[in-house]
Short mmCIF file of C-alpha atoms in Angstrom, two decimals:
data_model
loop_
_atom_site.label_atom_id
_atom_site.label_comp_id
_atom_site.label_asym_id
_atom_site.label_seq_id
_atom_site.Cartn_x
_atom_site.Cartn_y
_atom_site.Cartn_z
CA MET A 29 -16.95 23.09 -9.57
CA THR A 30 -18.12 25.54 -6.56
CA ARG A 31 -16.96 24.84 -3.46
CA THR A 32 -18.54 25.47 -0.34
CA ILE A 33 -16.64 27.91 2.62
CA GLY A 34 -18.06 27.08 5.94
CA ILE A 35 -17.44 30.24 8.17
CA TYR A 36 -18.58 29.39 12.50
CA VAL A 37 -19.13 32.41 13.95
CA PHE A 38 -20.02 32.97 17.56
CA ASP A 39 -20.20 35.24 20.63
CA ASP A 40 -17.06 37.04 21.09
CA VAL A 41 -16.01 35.64 17.23
CA GLU A 42 -12.53 37.95 16.58
CA VAL A 43 -13.93 40.26 14.00
CA LEU A 44 -10.92 40.44 11.30
CA ASP A 45 -10.71 36.14 12.16
CA PHE A 46 -13.90 35.83 10.48
CA ALA A 47 -14.39 38.50 8.01
CA GLY A 48 -10.60 38.63 6.59
CA PRO A 49 -11.37 35.13 5.34
CA TYR A 50 -15.35 36.28 4.12
CA GLU A 51 -13.38 38.94 2.34
CA VAL A 52 -10.81 36.93 0.14
CA PHE A 53 -13.68 34.03 -0.53
CA THR A 54 -15.96 36.36 -1.20
CA CYS A 55 -13.24 38.75 -3.05
CA ALA A 56 -12.24 35.99 -5.41
CA THR A 57 -15.69 34.95 -6.25
CA ARG A 58 -16.05 37.90 -8.02
CA VAL A 59 -12.70 37.80 -9.44
CA GLY A 60 -12.83 34.49 -10.60
CA GLY A 61 -16.42 35.45 -12.32
CA LYS A 62 -14.33 38.30 -14.50
CA LEU A 63 -11.24 35.79 -15.44
CA ALA A 64 -14.06 33.57 -16.46
CA PRO A 65 -16.83 34.16 -17.33
CA ASP A 66 -18.82 30.72 -18.43
CA ALA A 67 -16.80 29.36 -15.94
CA PRO A 68 -19.30 27.83 -12.29
CA PRO A 69 -18.01 30.06 -9.82
CA PRO A 70 -15.44 29.19 -7.47
CA PHE A 71 -16.84 29.86 -3.67
CA ARG A 72 -19.71 30.30 -2.24
CA VAL A 73 -18.99 30.99 1.56
CA ARG A 74 -21.69 30.99 4.42
CA THR A 75 -20.88 31.88 7.68
CA ILE A 76 -22.44 29.64 10.12
CA GLY A 77 -23.65 29.81 14.13
CA ARG A 78 -25.04 27.50 16.70
CA THR A 79 -28.13 28.94 15.81
CA SER A 80 -29.49 31.49 13.81
CA ALA A 81 -30.10 33.77 16.71
CA LEU A 82 -28.01 37.21 16.21
CA LEU A 83 -25.05 36.86 17.69
CA ARG A 84 -22.35 39.55 18.67
CA ALA A 85 -18.24 39.69 17.99
CA ARG A 86 -15.81 41.03 19.54
CA ALA A 87 -16.17 44.89 19.94
CA GLY A 88 -20.35 44.32 19.96
CA LEU A 89 -20.30 43.75 16.16
CA ALA A 90 -24.02 42.08 15.45
CA ILE A 91 -23.78 39.11 13.20
CA PHE A 92 -27.15 36.91 11.95
CA PRO A 93 -24.95 33.67 10.75
CA GLU A 94 -27.12 32.97 7.56
CA ALA A 95 -27.11 29.63 8.68
CA ASP A 96 -27.36 27.05 11.29
CA PHE A 97 -25.77 23.62 12.37
CA GLY A 98 -28.66 21.84 11.85
CA SER A 99 -29.03 23.99 8.14
CA GLY A 100 -25.66 24.25 7.38
CA GLY A 101 -25.70 22.47 4.75
CA ASP A 102 -22.81 20.34 2.68
CA ILE A 103 -19.57 22.14 3.35
CA ASP A 104 -16.42 21.88 1.55
CA VAL A 105 -14.02 24.16 3.27
CA LEU A 106 -14.54 24.35 7.43
CA ILE A 107 -13.13 27.92 8.56
CA VAL A 108 -13.00 27.87 12.40
CA PRO A 109 -11.80 31.66 13.34
CA GLY A 110 -10.56 32.81 16.93
CA GLY A 111 -11.49 35.15 19.50
CA VAL A 112 -12.52 34.39 23.36
CA ILE A 113 -13.55 30.57 22.77
CA ASP A 114 -13.84 29.71 26.47
CA ALA A 115 -17.27 29.36 26.36
CA GLU A 116 -17.06 27.06 22.51
CA LEU A 117 -15.03 24.83 24.34
CA ALA A 118 -17.81 23.81 27.30
CA LYS A 119 -20.26 23.18 24.59
CA PRO A 120 -20.44 19.78 23.35
CA ASP A 121 -22.77 20.38 20.53
CA VAL A 122 -20.04 23.09 18.99
CA VAL A 123 -16.89 20.77 19.38
CA ALA A 124 -19.38 17.78 17.89
CA TRP A 125 -20.66 19.78 15.17
CA ILE A 126 -17.02 20.62 13.87
CA ALA A 127 -15.64 17.22 13.95
CA ALA A 128 -18.20 15.92 12.22
CA ALA A 129 -18.28 18.95 9.73
CA ALA A 130 -15.22 18.58 9.68
CA ARG A 131 -14.92 14.22 8.23
CA ASP A 132 -16.46 15.39 4.90
CA CYS A 133 -14.77 18.63 3.92
CA GLU A 134 -11.58 18.81 1.55
CA LEU A 135 -9.92 21.39 4.06
CA VAL A 136 -10.66 22.41 7.62
CA ALA A 137 -8.49 25.47 8.74
CA SER A 138 -8.23 27.63 12.34
CA VAL A 139 -7.48 31.01 12.82
CA SER A 140 -5.81 31.82 16.00
CA THR A 141 -7.97 30.49 19.56
CA GLY A 142 -9.48 28.96 16.41
CA ALA A 143 -6.93 26.01 17.26
CA PHE A 144 -8.16 25.02 20.15
CA LEU A 145 -11.55 24.46 19.11
CA LEU A 146 -9.94 22.18 15.96
CA THR A 147 -8.45 20.63 18.79
CA GLN A 148 -10.81 19.88 21.50
CA ALA A 149 -12.78 18.51 18.07
CA GLY A 150 -9.91 15.50 17.84
CA LEU A 151 -8.32 17.54 14.61
CA LEU A 152 -5.02 18.65 15.70
CA GLY A 153 -3.43 16.53 18.04
CA GLU A 154 0.31 16.23 18.08
CA GLN A 155 0.25 19.06 15.22
CA GLN A 156 1.83 22.52 15.63
CA ALA A 157 -0.17 25.38 15.45
CA ALA A 158 0.89 28.84 14.54
CA PRO A 159 1.40 32.24 16.81
CA ARG A 160 -1.46 34.02 18.19
CA ASP A 161 -1.43 38.22 18.36
CA GLU A 162 -2.71 37.41 21.74
CA PRO A 163 -1.53 34.94 24.25
CA ALA A 164 -4.78 32.44 25.45
CA ALA A 165 -2.96 30.99 28.75
CA GLY A 166 -6.86 29.05 29.78
CA PRO A 167 -7.13 27.35 26.33
CA GLU A 168 -2.81 26.99 26.03
CA ALA A 169 -2.66 25.16 29.55
CA ALA A 170 -5.54 22.82 28.36
CA PHE A 171 -4.14 21.43 25.27
CA PRO A 172 -0.06 21.23 26.12
CA GLU A 173 -0.21 19.27 23.12
CA LEU A 174 -0.70 21.75 20.98
CA ARG A 175 2.35 23.11 20.05
CA VAL A 176 2.76 26.64 19.00
CA GLN A 177 5.42 28.09 16.44
CA GLY A 178 6.81 31.23 17.06
CA LYS A 179 8.00 31.48 13.22
CA ARG A 180 5.94 30.47 11.30
CA ARG A 181 2.31 32.38 10.05
CA TRP A 182 0.36 29.36 9.52
CA THR A 183 0.60 25.58 9.48
CA GLY A 184 -0.14 23.19 7.36
CA ASN A 185 -1.12 19.22 7.58
CA GLY A 186 -2.44 17.99 4.32
CA ALA A 187 -5.80 18.97 5.12
CA ILE A 188 -5.75 21.28 7.67
CA VAL A 189 -4.41 24.38 8.22
CA ALA A 190 -3.80 25.91 11.81
CA ALA A 191 -2.92 30.32 11.28
CA GLY A 192 -1.81 33.11 13.63
CA GLY A 193 -4.60 35.88 14.11
CA GLY A 194 -4.82 39.35 12.29
CA SER A 195 -3.81 39.28 9.14
CA VAL A 196 -2.78 36.11 8.40
CA GLY A 197 -6.02 35.00 8.58
CA ILE A 198 -6.52 36.29 5.68
CA ASP A 199 -2.69 34.93 3.80
CA MET A 200 -3.69 31.87 4.68
CA SER A 201 -6.86 32.45 3.04
CA LEU A 202 -5.17 33.48 -0.15
CA HIS A 203 -3.11 30.20 0.15
CA LEU A 204 -6.84 28.57 0.45
CA VAL A 205 -7.52 30.20 -2.49
CA GLU A 206 -4.55 28.77 -4.39
CA ARG A 207 -4.49 25.78 -3.70
CA LEU A 208 -8.00 24.85 -4.57
CA ALA A 209 -8.15 27.46 -7.52
CA GLY A 210 -5.13 27.96 -8.51
CA ARG A 211 -2.34 30.62 -7.96
CA GLU A 212 -3.43 33.12 -10.94
CA LEU A 213 -6.67 33.79 -9.01
CA ALA A 214 -5.13 33.96 -5.82
CA LEU A 215 -3.00 36.64 -7.00
CA ALA A 216 -5.98 38.78 -8.64
CA THR A 217 -7.82 38.71 -5.99
CA ALA A 218 -4.60 39.90 -3.30
CA ARG A 219 -4.77 42.77 -6.28
CA GLN A 220 -8.36 43.32 -6.66
CA MET A 221 -8.15 43.55 -2.62
CA ASP A 222 -4.95 45.73 -2.90
CA TYR A 223 -3.50 43.48 -0.66
CA ASN A 224 0.33 42.24 -0.41
CA TRP A 225 0.78 39.18 -0.91
CA SER A 226 2.98 36.75 -3.10
#
């Protein structure tokens, strides 16, 4: 079974927050093809934007989403990265799309301040979120019910996982590979990436 991983991208998205998970799942697919050449690929990864127009991530990296809200298709795993999210929180269609996409997903994950987008979409509620590398006083003040855990790299509540920022998004993505496709593939992927994970 091939699962589709949809990674939401937006202006001022943090590069490592979306690129880390993207690399993990695409690398897992390459490694999976070597481990089981006759099996279907474990993952198909797509970046999805509000529109398909050019975006600028933090530090100016240009991104063209592979799909938009209307053409994203079915998603099995939704990943919402962090970054500067104030503008995204103020877009009702973004929040509605995240909520609607999540209803049909096997797993939903956030990285860093992406947790606030999940909260705005009604997905995290009272769940504790993992810490972020950078404080976000504005969103944090707006969501007092989202309790930030200072000692945990990510938290999981069944189908929802919230991770801290930076390399923690890579750790969490390897954890998701393990959950979805087995520990052997997750460990082989980490080795292929030369990434210390266990």
